[in-house]
Amino acid sequence: MVSLISKDIIKSTVKELLRLASIELPIDVKKALMDAYEREVENVPKMLLKAILDNIELAEKTGTPMCQDTGVHIVYVKLGDVEVEGLEDAIKEGVAEATATIPLRPNVVHPLTRKNPGTNVGLNMPYIYIDKVKDGFLEITVMPKGAGAENMSALAMLTPAAGLKGVKEFILQTVVKAGGQPCPPGILGVGIGGTADVAMKLAKEALLRPLGSRNPNPEVAKLEEELLEALNGLGIGPMGLGGKTTLLGVNIEVAYTHTASLPVAVNYQCWAARRATARIYPDGRVEYISHKRG
Amino acid sequence: MAEYRLTTPLDEKTVRELTVGDVVYLSGTIYTARDEAHIHILEDLRKGREVKIPLKGGVIYHCGPILKREDGGWRVLAAGPTTSTRMNSLEPEFIEKMGIRGIIGKGGMSKQVGEALVKYGAVYLSFTGGAAVLAANGIKAVKGVYYEELGMAEAVWVLEVKEFGPMIVGMDAKGNSLYEEVEAEVDRNILKVKQKLNI
């Protein structure tokens, strides 16, 4: 017998996911920041990374969002072979309630009038991606993303003649141009191929993959490692004030593309790489995958 | 690299002594001011309206905080810096007309802003981006608010701070910019990086 996953349980799970994501970084990100602190030798980058690590600890201890830019909310849903009630409304209501109770900063405004509804909910925001899968659960991932880093995102529609060199050159120029503005050390999400929209979507999805994981395709994995090592040689460093660590990771996702196209998209993630995932089962059980629930 | 513990309002002599790379902890009062606050204050000045915020010798903070209503007042929960470059086109006039001595932000600012720092005697202090709880820890009280109608992120919040920091002098009143120094270094490194990447 299939039982219904209620709107209430979806809403409360979204609220909890937003709380967890805003307050506590995933373990892979924390570890990468600690490693970066150890690696730096100069005073300025060491001091900046120490401030970041102190901040992470204080946020967890006080249950406060780690950054005042609690972002806008992109929500990834894997809808398994389960019955759900009012999925999209439940997510929107969860975001609005989390905004009031955690609280989160009301960031969402109309793009032209700049009117702020005060709830972080508006037309097409939170933006929800729903993928149908065959599993016996509903999986929800929230990814709050601040504007400082998101504003450094870039897309290039290269010619096939530009090739791999063109792809590398564009990624390099994007990182150089961004400098200290996206709060480095950050993570580079890269989407290669598809169409303009698919490349951008893949670039963001690449950021859902934990640091240290590699693309299953060996050639793409090699490109990830090559870019990470080389780009850290730029010396932009934490906050653009110099140092060995500009990037904590480079994650690339690929899609087949038109024979006449070579889209490359970059989505820059600041050090506060916030994400949280939970699975809701038809029996009402909720499993938090990304965080140990306190 | 020297370490300074300063109290607001700042005087010109102290500010002109600071050098890029110095570390500063600040006590006293700071005022949040980002995009909308800059636009509205400058517009009010141009229209001959009185701006009552006592910013002479003061320090502004590029920040849109998260606050919580508590006991009839406000408490700051998270208050890290926002990207300062968005205020590039407004800041030189703001420095000149409001007589501020310090700007706290992240990411650095333009050459034009650097020139205004030299001309009027002010510094740009870099607070670690995203370190919002650490910043809130240095904020002891919310003493008031101007332009509240602009919303929580854009209003001018009057914050009492104690040992607020650490901040690094990113741009000084002698014409130095740590950001420009790093950019020049990055430019020199690009060739090496390109060789590594085979491009």
CSV table of C-alpha atoms in Angstrom, one decimal:
chain,number,residue,atom,x,y,z
A,1,MET,CA,0.0,0.0,0.0
A,2,VAL,CA,1.3,3.4,-0.9
A,3,SER,CA,0.8,6.1,1.8
A,4,LEU,CA,0.9,9.8,1.2
A,5,ILE,CA,3.8,12.1,2.1
A,6,SER,CA,1.9,15.0,3.6
A,7,LYS,CA,2.3,18.7,2.9
A,8,ASP,CA,3.1,19.3,6.5
A,9,ILE,CA,6.0,16.9,6.7
A,10,ILE,CA,7.5,18.4,3.4
A,11,LYS,CA,7.2,21.9,4.8
A,12,SER,CA,8.8,21.1,8.2
A,13,THR,CA,11.6,19.2,6.4
A,14,VAL,CA,12.3,22.2,4.2
A,15,LYS,CA,12.4,24.4,7.2
A,16,GLU,CA,14.8,22.1,9.0
A,17,LEU,CA,17.0,21.8,5.9
A,18,LEU,CA,17.2,25.6,5.6
A,19,ARG,CA,18.2,25.9,9.2
A,20,LEU,CA,20.9,23.2,8.9
A,21,ALA,CA,22.2,24.6,5.7
A,22,SER,CA,22.4,28.2,7.0
A,23,ILE,CA,24.1,27.3,10.2
A,24,GLU,CA,26.4,24.4,9.6
A,25,LEU,CA,28.7,23.7,6.6
A,26,PRO,CA,28.9,20.2,5.1
A,27,ILE,CA,31.9,18.3,6.6
A,28,ASP,CA,33.8,18.2,3.2
A,29,VAL,CA,33.7,22.1,3.0
A,30,LYS,CA,34.8,22.5,6.7
A,31,LYS,CA,37.7,20.1,6.2
A,32,ALA,CA,38.8,21.9,3.0
A,33,LEU,CA,38.9,25.2,4.8
A,34,MET,CA,40.9,23.7,7.7
A,35,ASP,CA,43.4,22.3,5.2
A,36,ALA,CA,43.6,25.7,3.5
A,37,TYR,CA,44.4,27.3,6.8
A,38,GLU,CA,47.2,24.8,7.4
A,39,ARG,CA,48.6,25.4,3.9
A,40,GLU,CA,48.8,29.2,4.0
A,41,VAL,CA,52.0,30.7,5.4
A,42,GLU,CA,51.6,34.5,5.0
A,43,ASN,CA,49.9,36.5,7.8
A,44,VAL,CA,47.0,38.0,5.8
A,45,PRO,CA,45.6,34.8,4.3
A,46,LYS,CA,46.1,32.9,7.5
A,47,MET,CA,44.3,35.5,9.5
A,48,LEU,CA,41.4,35.6,7.0
A,49,LEU,CA,41.0,31.8,7.1
A,50,LYS,CA,41.2,31.9,10.9
A,51,ALA,CA,38.4,34.4,10.9
A,52,ILE,CA,36.4,32.1,8.6
A,53,LEU,CA,37.0,29.1,10.9
A,54,ASP,CA,36.2,31.1,14.0
A,55,ASN,CA,33.0,32.2,12.3
A,56,ILE,CA,31.9,28.7,11.4
A,57,GLU,CA,32.4,27.6,15.0
A,58,LEU,CA,30.5,30.6,16.4
A,59,ALA,CA,27.6,30.0,14.0
A,60,GLU,CA,27.3,26.4,15.1
A,61,LYS,CA,27.6,27.3,18.8
A,62,THR,CA,25.0,30.0,18.7
A,63,GLY,CA,22.7,28.5,16.1
A,64,THR,CA,23.0,31.6,13.9
A,65,PRO,CA,23.3,31.8,10.1
A,66,MET,CA,27.0,31.8,9.3
A,67,CYS,CA,26.6,34.6,6.7
A,68,GLN,CA,24.2,37.5,6.7
A,69,ASP,CA,23.5,36.8,3.0
A,70,THR,CA,21.4,33.8,3.5
A,71,GLY,CA,20.9,33.7,-0.2
A,72,VAL,CA,18.0,32.9,-2.5
A,73,HIS,CA,16.8,29.3,-2.6
A,74,ILE,CA,17.3,26.8,-5.3
A,75,VAL,CA,15.6,23.5,-4.4
A,76,TYR,CA,16.4,20.2,-6.0
A,77,VAL,CA,13.8,17.5,-5.7
A,78,LYS,CA,14.1,13.8,-6.5
A,79,LEU,CA,10.6,12.5,-6.7
A,80,GLY,CA,10.6,8.8,-6.2
A,81,ASP,CA,7.8,6.3,-6.7
A,82,VAL,CA,5.8,7.9,-3.8
A,83,GLU,CA,2.6,9.9,-3.5
A,84,VAL,CA,3.1,13.5,-2.3
A,85,GLU,CA,0.7,16.2,-1.3
A,86,GLY,CA,1.2,19.8,-2.4
A,87,LEU,CA,4.9,19.6,-3.1
A,88,GLU,CA,5.6,23.0,-4.5
A,89,ASP,CA,3.3,24.9,-2.2
A,90,ALA,CA,4.9,23.0,0.8
A,91,ILE,CA,8.4,24.1,-0.3
A,92,LYS,CA,7.4,27.7,-0.8
A,93,GLU,CA,5.6,27.8,2.6
A,94,GLY,CA,8.7,26.1,4.2
A,95,VAL,CA,10.9,28.9,2.8
A,96,ALA,CA,8.6,31.6,4.0
A,97,GLU,CA,8.3,30.1,7.5
A,98,ALA,CA,12.1,29.5,7.7
A,99,THR,CA,12.6,33.2,6.8
A,100,ALA,CA,10.5,34.3,9.7
A,101,THR,CA,11.7,31.9,12.3
A,102,ILE,CA,15.5,31.2,11.8
A,103,PRO,CA,15.4,34.1,10.7
A,104,LEU,CA,16.8,34.4,7.2
A,105,ARG,CA,17.4,37.8,5.5
A,106,PRO,CA,14.5,38.6,3.2
A,107,ASN,CA,16.6,38.8,0.0
A,108,VAL,CA,14.0,38.1,-2.7
A,109,VAL,CA,12.7,41.1,-4.6
A,110,HIS,CA,11.0,41.8,-7.9
A,111,PRO,CA,13.8,42.2,-10.5
A,112,LEU,CA,12.5,45.6,-11.9
A,113,THR,CA,10.5,47.3,-9.2
A,114,ARG,CA,12.9,45.8,-6.5
A,115,LYS,CA,9.8,45.4,-4.2
A,116,ASN,CA,10.5,43.0,-1.4
A,117,PRO,CA,7.7,40.7,-0.3
A,118,GLY,CA,9.7,40.0,2.9
A,119,THR,CA,9.2,36.2,2.7
A,120,ASN,CA,11.9,35.1,0.2
A,121,VAL,CA,9.0,33.8,-1.9
A,122,GLY,CA,8.0,35.4,-5.2
A,123,LEU,CA,7.2,34.4,-8.8
A,124,ASN,CA,9.6,31.5,-9.7
A,125,MET,CA,11.4,31.8,-6.4
A,126,PRO,CA,12.3,29.5,-4.6
A,127,TYR,CA,13.1,27.9,-8.0
A,128,ILE,CA,12.3,24.2,-7.8
A,129,TYR,CA,13.8,21.5,-10.0
A,130,ILE,CA,11.9,18.2,-9.9
A,131,ASP,CA,13.5,15.0,-11.3
A,132,LYS,CA,11.4,11.8,-11.4
A,133,VAL,CA,13.4,8.8,-10.1
A,134,LYS,CA,12.5,5.2,-9.2
A,135,ASP,CA,13.5,5.3,-5.5
A,136,GLY,CA,11.0,4.8,-2.7
A,137,PHE,CA,11.4,8.2,-1.2
A,138,LEU,CA,11.2,11.9,-1.8
A,139,GLU,CA,14.6,13.6,-1.6
A,140,ILE,CA,14.9,17.3,-1.1
A,141,THR,CA,18.2,19.3,-1.4
A,142,VAL,CA,18.3,23.0,-0.6
A,143,MET,CA,21.1,25.3,-1.7
A,144,PRO,CA,21.0,28.8,-0.3
A,145,LYS,CA,23.3,30.9,-2.5
A,146,GLY,CA,24.5,34.4,-1.7
A,147,ALA,CA,24.7,37.1,-4.4
A,148,GLY,CA,28.3,38.1,-4.0
A,149,ALA,CA,29.4,34.8,-5.5
A,150,GLU,CA,26.4,34.2,-7.8
A,151,ASN,CA,27.0,37.6,-9.4
A,152,MET,CA,30.4,36.4,-10.7
A,153,SER,CA,28.8,33.6,-12.7
A,154,ALA,CA,29.5,33.6,-16.5
A,155,LEU,CA,28.5,31.9,-19.7
A,156,ALA,CA,30.4,31.6,-23.0
A,157,MET,CA,29.0,30.2,-26.2
A,158,LEU,CA,32.4,29.2,-27.7
A,159,THR,CA,33.0,28.0,-31.2
A,160,PRO,CA,33.9,24.3,-31.5
A,161,ALA,CA,37.2,25.6,-32.9
A,162,ALA,CA,38.1,27.1,-29.6
A,163,GLY,CA,38.1,23.6,-28.2
A,164,LEU,CA,39.5,22.6,-24.8
A,165,LYS,CA,42.0,25.5,-24.8
A,166,GLY,CA,39.1,27.9,-25.2
A,167,VAL,CA,37.3,26.3,-22.3
A,168,LYS,CA,40.3,26.6,-20.0
A,169,GLU,CA,41.0,30.1,-21.1
A,170,PHE,CA,37.4,31.2,-20.4
A,171,ILE,CA,37.4,29.6,-16.9
A,172,LEU,CA,40.8,31.2,-16.2
A,173,GLN,CA,39.5,34.7,-17.3
A,174,THR,CA,36.3,34.3,-15.2
A,175,VAL,CA,38.3,33.5,-12.0
A,176,VAL,CA,40.8,36.4,-12.7
A,177,LYS,CA,37.9,38.8,-13.3
A,178,ALA,CA,36.1,37.8,-10.2
A,179,GLY,CA,39.2,38.3,-8.0
A,180,GLY,CA,38.2,38.7,-4.4
A,181,GLN,CA,34.6,39.6,-5.0
A,182,PRO,CA,33.0,36.1,-4.6
A,183,CYS,CA,34.5,35.6,-1.2
A,184,PRO,CA,37.3,33.1,-2.1
A,185,PRO,CA,38.5,30.5,-1.3
A,186,GLY,CA,35.5,29.2,-3.2
A,187,ILE,CA,34.4,26.3,-5.4
A,188,LEU,CA,34.0,26.5,-9.1
A,189,GLY,CA,31.0,24.8,-10.6
A,190,VAL,CA,31.5,24.3,-14.3
A,191,GLY,CA,29.0,23.1,-17.0
A,192,ILE,CA,30.4,22.2,-20.4
A,193,GLY,CA,28.1,21.3,-23.3
A,194,GLY,CA,24.4,21.1,-23.7
A,195,THR,CA,22.7,24.5,-24.6
A,196,ALA,CA,23.1,27.8,-22.9
A,197,ASP,CA,20.5,27.0,-20.2
A,198,VAL,CA,21.7,23.4,-19.7
A,199,ALA,CA,25.3,24.5,-19.3
A,200,MET,CA,24.3,27.0,-16.6
A,201,LYS,CA,22.1,24.4,-14.8
A,202,LEU,CA,25.0,21.9,-14.8
A,203,ALA,CA,27.4,24.4,-13.5
A,204,LYS,CA,25.2,24.9,-10.4
A,205,GLU,CA,24.5,21.2,-10.0
A,206,ALA,CA,28.2,20.5,-10.0
A,207,LEU,CA,28.3,22.4,-6.7
A,208,LEU,CA,26.1,19.8,-5.1
A,209,ARG,CA,28.9,17.3,-5.5
A,210,PRO,CA,31.1,17.1,-2.3
A,211,LEU,CA,34.7,18.4,-2.5
A,212,GLY,CA,37.2,15.7,-3.2
A,213,SER,CA,34.8,13.7,-5.4
A,214,ARG,CA,35.6,13.5,-9.1
A,215,ASN,CA,33.6,13.4,-12.3
A,216,PRO,CA,33.2,9.7,-13.2
A,217,ASN,CA,34.6,10.4,-16.7
A,218,PRO,CA,38.5,10.2,-16.3
A,219,GLU,CA,39.2,12.9,-18.8
A,220,VAL,CA,36.8,15.3,-17.1
A,221,ALA,CA,38.2,14.3,-13.7
A,222,LYS,CA,41.7,15.1,-15.0
A,223,LEU,CA,40.5,18.5,-16.1
A,224,GLU,CA,39.0,19.2,-12.7
A,225,GLU,CA,42.3,18.4,-11.0
A,226,GLU,CA,44.4,20.3,-13.6
A,227,LEU,CA,42.3,23.5,-13.2
A,228,LEU,CA,42.3,23.4,-9.4
A,229,GLU,CA,46.0,23.1,-9.2
A,230,ALA,CA,46.8,25.7,-11.9
A,231,LEU,CA,44.2,28.3,-10.8
A,232,ASN,CA,45.5,28.2,-7.2
A,233,GLY,CA,48.8,29.4,-8.8
A,234,LEU,CA,47.1,32.7,-9.6
A,235,GLY,CA,47.7,34.0,-6.0
A,236,ILE,CA,44.3,35.7,-5.7
A,237,GLY,CA,44.0,34.1,-2.3
A,238,PRO,CA,41.3,34.3,0.5
A,239,MET,CA,39.2,37.5,-0.1
A,240,GLY,CA,41.4,38.5,-3.0
A,241,LEU,CA,44.1,39.7,-0.6
A,242,GLY,CA,46.7,37.2,-1.8
A,243,GLY,CA,47.6,33.6,-0.9
A,244,LYS,CA,47.9,30.0,-2.1
A,245,THR,CA,44.2,29.2,-1.8
A,246,THR,CA,41.8,30.8,-4.3
A,247,LEU,CA,39.8,27.6,-4.9
A,248,LEU,CA,38.9,24.7,-2.6
A,249,GLY,CA,37.6,22.7,-5.6
A,250,VAL,CA,36.6,22.6,-9.2
A,251,ASN,CA,33.6,20.4,-10.1
A,252,ILE,CA,32.7,19.9,-13.7
A,253,GLU,CA,29.5,18.4,-15.2
A,254,VAL,CA,29.2,17.6,-18.9
A,255,ALA,CA,26.4,17.3,-21.4
A,256,TYR,CA,26.5,16.3,-25.1
A,257,THR,CA,26.0,19.4,-27.3
A,258,HIS,CA,25.2,20.5,-30.8
A,259,THR,CA,27.9,19.9,-33.3
A,260,ALA,CA,28.2,23.7,-33.9
A,261,SER,CA,28.2,24.7,-30.2
A,262,LEU,CA,30.5,24.7,-27.2
A,263,PRO,CA,28.8,26.3,-24.3
A,264,VAL,CA,30.8,26.7,-21.0
A,265,ALA,CA,29.2,28.0,-17.9
A,266,VAL,CA,30.8,28.9,-14.6
A,267,ASN,CA,29.0,29.2,-11.3
A,268,TYR,CA,31.2,30.6,-8.5
A,269,GLN,CA,30.5,29.4,-5.0
A,270,CYS,CA,31.8,31.4,-2.0
A,271,TRP,CA,33.5,29.6,0.9
A,272,ALA,CA,30.1,29.4,2.6
A,273,ALA,CA,29.1,26.5,0.4
A,274,ARG,CA,25.8,25.7,2.0
A,275,ARG,CA,23.7,22.7,1.1
A,276,ALA,CA,21.5,20.2,2.9
A,277,THR,CA,19.7,17.1,1.8
A,278,ALA,CA,17.0,14.9,3.4
A,279,ARG,CA,14.9,12.0,2.3
A,280,ILE,CA,11.3,11.6,3.3
A,281,TYR,CA,9.8,8.1,3.3
A,282,PRO,CA,6.2,7.2,2.9
A,283,ASP,CA,6.0,6.0,6.5
A,284,GLY,CA,6.8,9.6,7.6
A,285,ARG,CA,10.5,8.9,8.5
A,286,VAL,CA,12.9,11.7,7.6
A,287,GLU,CA,16.5,11.0,7.0
A,288,TYR,CA,19.0,13.9,7.0
A,289,ILE,CA,21.8,12.9,4.6
A,290,SER,CA,24.1,15.9,4.7
A,291,HIS,CA,24.1,16.7,8.4
A,292,LYS,CA,24.0,14.9,11.6
A,293,ARG,CA,20.8,16.3,13.1
A,294,GLY,CA,21.5,18.0,16.4
B,1,MET,CA,52.4,45.0,9.7
B,2,ALA,CA,51.2,46.9,12.8
B,3,GLU,CA,48.1,46.3,14.9
B,4,TYR,CA,45.9,49.2,15.9
B,5,ARG,CA,43.0,49.5,18.3
B,6,LEU,CA,41.1,52.6,17.3
B,7,THR,CA,38.0,54.4,18.7
B,8,THR,CA,35.5,56.4,16.6
B,9,PRO,CA,35.3,59.1,15.5
B,10,LEU,CA,38.6,58.8,13.8
B,11,ASP,CA,40.9,61.9,13.3
B,12,GLU,CA,42.7,62.6,10.1
B,13,LYS,CA,46.2,62.2,11.5
B,14,THR,CA,45.5,58.7,12.8
B,15,VAL,CA,43.9,57.6,9.6
B,16,ARG,CA,46.8,59.0,7.4
B,17,GLU,CA,49.3,56.9,9.5
B,18,LEU,CA,47.6,53.6,8.6
B,19,THR,CA,49.3,51.5,5.9
B,20,VAL,CA,47.9,48.6,3.8
B,21,GLY,CA,48.4,45.3,5.6
B,22,ASP,CA,48.0,46.8,9.1
B,23,VAL,CA,45.4,45.2,11.3
B,24,VAL,CA,42.7,47.2,12.9
B,25,TYR,CA,40.2,46.6,15.7
B,26,LEU,CA,37.5,49.2,16.1
B,27,SER,CA,35.4,50.4,19.0
B,28,GLY,CA,32.8,53.1,19.1
B,29,THR,CA,30.0,53.6,16.5
B,30,ILE,CA,29.7,52.4,12.9
B,31,TYR,CA,26.9,53.0,10.4
B,32,THR,CA,25.8,50.4,7.9
B,33,ALA,CA,25.4,51.9,4.4
B,34,ARG,CA,25.1,50.0,1.2
B,35,ASP,CA,23.6,50.7,-2.3
B,36,GLU,CA,20.3,52.3,-1.3
B,37,ALA,CA,21.6,54.2,1.7
B,38,HIS,CA,24.3,55.8,-0.5
B,39,ILE,CA,21.8,56.6,-3.3
B,40,HIS,CA,19.2,58.2,-0.8
B,41,ILE,CA,21.7,60.1,1.3
B,42,LEU,CA,23.4,61.7,-1.8
B,43,GLU,CA,20.0,62.4,-3.3
B,44,ASP,CA,18.8,64.1,-0.1
B,45,LEU,CA,22.0,66.2,-0.1
B,46,ARG,CA,21.6,67.2,-3.8
B,47,LYS,CA,18.0,68.3,-3.1
B,48,GLY,CA,19.2,70.4,-0.2
B,49,ARG,CA,17.5,68.2,2.5
B,50,GLU,CA,19.2,67.8,5.8
B,51,VAL,CA,20.9,64.5,6.5
B,52,LYS,CA,20.9,64.1,10.2
B,53,ILE,CA,23.3,61.1,10.4
B,54,PRO,CA,26.5,62.3,12.3
B,55,LEU,CA,29.0,60.8,9.8
B,56,LYS,CA,31.8,63.4,10.2
B,57,GLY,CA,34.9,61.4,11.2
B,58,GLY,CA,32.7,58.4,11.2
B,59,VAL,CA,33.0,54.9,9.8
B,60,ILE,CA,30.5,53.3,7.4
B,61,TYR,CA,30.1,49.6,7.0
B,62,HIS,CA,29.1,48.0,3.6
B,63,CYS,CA,26.7,45.6,5.3
B,64,GLY,CA,23.1,44.4,5.1
B,65,PRO,CA,22.7,42.7,8.5
B,66,ILE,CA,20.1,40.2,9.8
B,67,LEU,CA,18.5,41.7,12.9
B,68,LYS,CA,15.9,40.3,15.3
B,69,ARG,CA,13.4,42.4,17.3
B,70,GLU,CA,14.1,41.8,21.0
B,71,ASP,CA,12.7,43.6,24.1
B,72,GLY,CA,11.4,46.5,22.0
B,73,GLY,CA,14.8,47.0,20.4
B,74,TRP,CA,17.0,45.2,17.8
B,75,ARG,CA,19.7,42.6,18.1
B,76,VAL,CA,22.2,41.9,15.4
B,77,LEU,CA,22.4,38.2,14.5
B,78,ALA,CA,24.7,38.2,11.5
B,79,ALA,CA,26.5,41.2,9.9
B,80,GLY,CA,29.3,40.4,7.5
B,81,PRO,CA,30.4,42.8,4.8
B,82,THR,CA,28.9,43.0,1.4
B,83,THR,CA,30.8,43.5,-2.0
B,84,SER,CA,32.1,47.0,-1.9
B,85,THR,CA,32.5,47.5,-5.7
B,86,ARG,CA,28.8,48.1,-6.1
B,87,MET,CA,29.3,51.4,-4.3
B,88,ASN,CA,32.3,52.5,-6.5
B,89,SER,CA,30.4,55.1,-8.4
B,90,LEU,CA,28.8,56.7,-5.3
B,91,GLU,CA,31.7,56.6,-2.8
B,92,PRO,CA,34.0,59.4,-3.8
B,93,GLU,CA,31.1,62.0,-3.5
B,94,PHE,CA,30.0,60.3,-0.2
B,95,ILE,CA,33.5,60.6,1.3
B,96,GLU,CA,33.7,64.2,0.2
B,97,LYS,CA,30.3,65.4,1.3
B,98,MET,CA,29.8,63.3,4.5
B,99,GLY,CA,33.4,63.6,5.8
B,100,ILE,CA,33.8,59.9,6.7
B,101,ARG,CA,37.2,58.6,7.7
B,102,GLY,CA,36.6,54.9,7.2
B,103,ILE,CA,34.8,52.4,5.0
B,104,ILE,CA,34.5,48.8,6.1
B,105,GLY,CA,33.8,46.3,3.3
B,106,LYS,CA,35.0,43.4,1.3
B,107,GLY,CA,36.6,43.0,-2.1
B,108,GLY,CA,38.1,46.5,-2.3
B,109,MET,CA,37.1,49.5,-4.4
B,110,SER,CA,38.1,51.4,-7.5
B,111,LYS,CA,41.0,53.8,-8.3
B,112,GLN,CA,38.6,56.7,-8.0
B,113,VAL,CA,37.6,55.7,-4.5
B,114,GLY,CA,41.4,55.3,-3.7
B,115,GLU,CA,42.0,58.9,-4.9
B,116,ALA,CA,39.2,60.2,-2.7
B,117,LEU,CA,40.7,58.4,0.3
B,118,VAL,CA,44.0,60.2,-0.4
B,119,LYS,CA,42.4,63.6,-1.0
B,120,TYR,CA,40.1,63.6,2.0
B,121,GLY,CA,42.0,61.4,4.4
B,122,ALA,CA,40.1,58.1,4.8
B,123,VAL,CA,40.9,54.3,4.7
B,124,TYR,CA,39.2,51.2,3.4
B,125,LEU,CA,39.2,48.4,5.9
B,126,SER,CA,38.6,44.8,4.8
B,127,PHE,CA,36.5,42.6,7.0
B,128,THR,CA,36.5,38.8,6.2
B,129,GLY,CA,33.7,38.2,3.8
B,130,GLY,CA,30.9,36.0,5.1
B,131,ALA,CA,32.2,36.1,8.7
B,132,ALA,CA,28.9,37.4,9.8
B,133,VAL,CA,28.7,35.8,13.3
B,134,LEU,CA,32.2,36.9,14.1
B,135,ALA,CA,31.2,40.4,13.1
B,136,ALA,CA,28.0,40.3,15.1
B,137,ASN,CA,30.1,39.2,18.1
B,138,GLY,CA,31.9,42.6,17.9
B,139,ILE,CA,28.6,44.5,17.8
B,140,LYS,CA,27.3,45.3,21.3
B,141,ALA,CA,24.1,47.2,20.6
B,142,VAL,CA,21.9,48.7,17.9
B,143,LYS,CA,21.6,52.4,18.9
B,144,GLY,CA,19.3,53.5,16.2
B,145,VAL,CA,18.3,53.3,12.5
B,146,TYR,CA,17.9,55.8,9.7
B,147,TYR,CA,16.1,55.2,6.4
B,148,GLU,CA,14.3,52.2,8.0
B,149,GLU,CA,11.8,52.2,5.1
B,150,LEU,CA,14.5,50.9,2.8
B,151,GLY,CA,14.2,47.5,4.5
B,152,MET,CA,16.5,45.5,6.8
B,153,ALA,CA,19.4,45.0,4.4
B,154,GLU,CA,19.5,48.6,3.0
B,155,ALA,CA,18.6,50.7,6.1
B,156,VAL,CA,21.4,52.7,7.9
B,157,TRP,CA,21.8,50.9,11.3
B,158,VAL,CA,23.7,52.6,14.0
B,159,LEU,CA,25.9,50.0,15.7
B,160,GLU,CA,27.9,50.2,18.9
B,161,VAL,CA,31.0,48.1,18.4
B,162,LYS,CA,33.8,46.9,20.7
B,163,GLU,CA,37.0,45.5,19.3
B,164,PHE,CA,35.3,44.9,16.0
B,165,GLY,CA,37.7,43.0,13.8
B,166,PRO,CA,40.1,41.8,12.8
B,167,MET,CA,40.2,44.1,9.8
B,168,ILE,CA,43.0,44.6,7.3
B,169,VAL,CA,43.8,48.0,5.9
B,170,GLY,CA,43.0,47.2,2.2
B,171,MET,CA,43.4,50.7,0.8
B,172,ASP,CA,45.2,53.5,2.7
B,173,ALA,CA,45.3,57.3,2.5
B,174,LYS,CA,48.8,57.2,1.0
B,175,GLY,CA,47.5,55.8,-2.3
B,176,ASN,CA,48.3,52.2,-1.7
B,177,SER,CA,45.8,49.4,-2.4
B,178,LEU,CA,46.5,45.8,-1.3
B,179,TYR,CA,43.9,44.7,-3.9
B,180,GLU,CA,45.9,46.4,-6.7
B,181,GLU,CA,49.1,44.8,-5.4
B,182,VAL,CA,47.5,41.4,-5.5
B,183,GLU,CA,46.0,42.1,-8.9
B,184,ALA,CA,49.5,43.0,-10.3
B,185,GLU,CA,50.8,39.8,-8.8
B,186,VAL,CA,48.0,37.8,-10.4
B,187,ASP,CA,48.8,39.4,-13.7
B,188,ARG,CA,52.4,38.3,-13.4
B,189,ASN,CA,51.2,34.8,-12.5
B,190,ILE,CA,48.8,34.4,-15.4
B,191,LEU,CA,51.5,33.4,-17.9
B,192,LYS,CA,52.7,30.7,-15.6
B,193,VAL,CA,49.2,29.4,-15.1
B,194,LYS,CA,48.6,29.4,-18.8
B,195,GLN,CA,51.7,27.3,-19.4
B,196,LYS,CA,50.5,24.8,-16.8
B,197,LEU,CA,47.2,24.6,-18.5
B,198,ASN,CA,48.8,24.3,-21.9
B,199,ILE,CA,47.0,27.3,-23.4
